[in-house]
Coordinates of C-alpha atoms in Angstrom, one line a residue:
X1 CA -22.2 8.6 0.0
X2 CA -25.9 7.7 -0.7
X3 CA -25.0 8.2 -4.4
X4 CA -22.1 5.7 -4.1
X5 CA -19.5 8.5 -4.1
X6 CA -16.9 8.5 -1.3
X7 CA -16.6 11.7 0.7
X8 CA -13.7 14.0 0.3
X9 CA -11.9 16.0 3.0
X10 CA -13.9 19.1 1.9
X11 CA -17.1 17.1 2.5
X12 CA -16.1 16.2 6.0
X13 CA -14.9 19.4 7.7
X14 CA -18.3 21.0 8.3
X15 CA -19.8 17.7 9.4
X16 CA -16.9 17.0 11.9
X17 CA -17.2 20.6 13.2
X18 CA -20.9 20.0 13.8
X19 CA -20.2 16.7 15.6
X20 CA -17.7 18.4 17.9
X21 CA -20.0 21.3 18.7
X22 CA -23.1 19.2 19.2
X23 CA -21.4 16.7 21.4
X24 CA -19.6 19.3 23.5
X25 CA -22.9 21.2 24.0
X26 CA -24.5 18.0 25.1
X27 CA -21.6 17.3 27.5
X28 CA -22.0 20.8 29.0
X29 CA -25.7 20.2 29.4
X30 CA -25.2 16.9 31.2
X31 CA -24.5 18.4 34.7
X32 CA -24.2 15.0 36.4
X33 CA -21.2 13.8 34.3
X34 CA -20.4 16.4 31.7
X35 CA -20.0 13.5 29.3
X36 CA -21.5 13.1 25.8
X37 CA -21.1 10.3 23.4
X38 CA -21.0 10.9 19.7
X39 CA -20.5 8.5 16.8
X40 CA -18.7 9.4 13.7
X41 CA -16.1 8.2 11.2
X42 CA -12.9 9.9 12.3
X43 CA -10.7 7.7 10.1
X44 CA -7.4 9.6 10.2
X45 CA -5.3 11.5 12.8
X46 CA -6.1 14.8 11.0
X47 CA -9.8 14.2 11.4
X48 CA -9.4 13.3 15.1
X49 CA -7.2 16.3 15.7
X50 CA -9.8 18.5 14.0
X51 CA -12.5 17.1 16.2
X52 CA -10.4 17.9 19.3
X53 CA -9.7 21.4 18.0
X54 CA -13.4 22.1 17.5
X55 CA -14.9 21.1 20.9
X56 CA -16.0 23.8 23.2
X57 CA -13.4 25.2 25.7
X58 CA -13.3 23.0 28.8
X59 CA -14.6 19.9 27.0
X60 CA -12.4 16.8 27.2
X61 CA -12.6 14.5 24.2
X62 CA -11.9 10.7 24.0
X63 CA -12.3 8.9 20.7
X64 CA -13.2 5.3 20.9
X65 CA -12.0 4.1 17.5
X66 CA -13.8 0.9 16.5
X67 CA -12.1 -0.9 13.7
X68 CA -11.9 -4.2 11.8
X69 CA -10.1 -5.4 8.7
X70 CA -11.6 -4.5 5.3
X71 CA -12.9 -8.0 4.6
X72 CA -14.8 -8.0 7.9
X73 CA -16.3 -4.6 7.1
X74 CA -17.3 -5.7 3.6
X75 CA -19.2 -8.7 5.1
X76 CA -20.9 -6.6 7.7
X77 CA -22.0 -3.9 5.2
X78 CA -23.1 -6.7 2.7
X79 CA -25.4 -8.1 5.4
X80 CA -27.2 -4.8 5.9
X81 CA -30.6 -4.3 4.3
X82 CA -31.7 -1.0 2.8
X83 CA -28.5 0.9 4.0
X84 CA -27.1 3.8 2.0
X85 CA -23.6 2.5 2.1
X86 CA -22.9 -0.4 -0.2
X87 CA -19.9 -2.7 -0.1
X88 CA -18.4 -0.7 -3.0
X89 CA -17.8 2.1 -0.5
X90 CA -15.9 0.1 2.0
X91 CA -12.6 0.1 0.1
X92 CA -12.4 4.0 0.2
X93 CA -13.0 4.0 3.9
X94 CA -10.5 1.2 4.5
X95 CA -7.9 3.0 2.4
X96 CA -8.2 6.1 4.7
X97 CA -8.4 4.2 8.0
X98 CA -5.5 4.8 10.3
X99 CA -5.9 3.1 13.6
X100 CA -4.7 5.3 16.5
X101 CA -1.3 4.5 17.8
X102 CA 1.7 5.9 19.7
X103 CA 1.0 9.4 21.0
X104 CA -2.7 9.3 20.0
X105 CA -3.4 6.5 22.6
X106 CA -5.1 7.5 25.8
X107 CA -2.5 5.6 27.9
X108 CA 0.3 7.6 26.2
X109 CA -1.3 11.0 27.0
X110 CA -3.4 11.1 23.8
X111 CA -7.2 10.9 23.5
X112 CA -7.9 7.8 21.5
X113 CA -8.9 4.2 22.4
X114 CA -8.6 1.8 19.5
X115 CA -10.9 -1.2 19.8
X116 CA -10.9 -4.1 17.4
X117 CA -14.5 -5.2 16.8
X118 CA -13.5 -8.6 15.3
X119 CA -15.2 -11.4 17.1
X120 CA -16.1 -9.1 20.0
X121 CA -19.5 -8.8 21.6
X122 CA -20.8 -5.2 21.5
X123 CA -21.4 -5.4 25.3
X124 CA -17.8 -6.3 25.9
X125 CA -16.5 -3.5 23.6
X126 CA -18.7 -1.0 25.4
X127 CA -17.5 -2.2 28.8
X128 CA -13.9 -1.9 27.8
X129 CA -14.4 1.6 26.5
X130 CA -16.2 2.7 29.7
X131 CA -13.4 1.2 31.8
X132 CA -10.8 3.2 29.9
X133 CA -12.8 6.4 29.9
X134 CA -13.4 6.1 33.6
X135 CA -9.7 5.6 34.2
X136 CA -9.0 8.7 32.1
X137 CA -11.5 10.8 34.0
X138 CA -10.0 10.0 37.4

């Protein structure tokens, strides 16, 4: 990506496996909550299912899927200074992006929480995710 070339599925699998393993080890090491937070770009159902399949046994996974329309993402990326990802890369990400729905949703027995980030304060978004995760953990 730093060379302006979109990642392929083959580029992503090892990285997603590392995210799953690292976050589940961190959760296991956090004896007060057994929770870890990891940030990654799990744009499609197959990436999210792959993450779920690679966490350590006994680890529960919840994916907070932050999303916005392509034009909003282009504006955000364009405002960044000295970032590896240019606006030319947003189209490939937006083309792949599939916001979780139906059986993927936490409230339907799945493990995903889609959150639009358009015109939302990051503190509000974090609070909503925490509320939904807490409800899931009860």
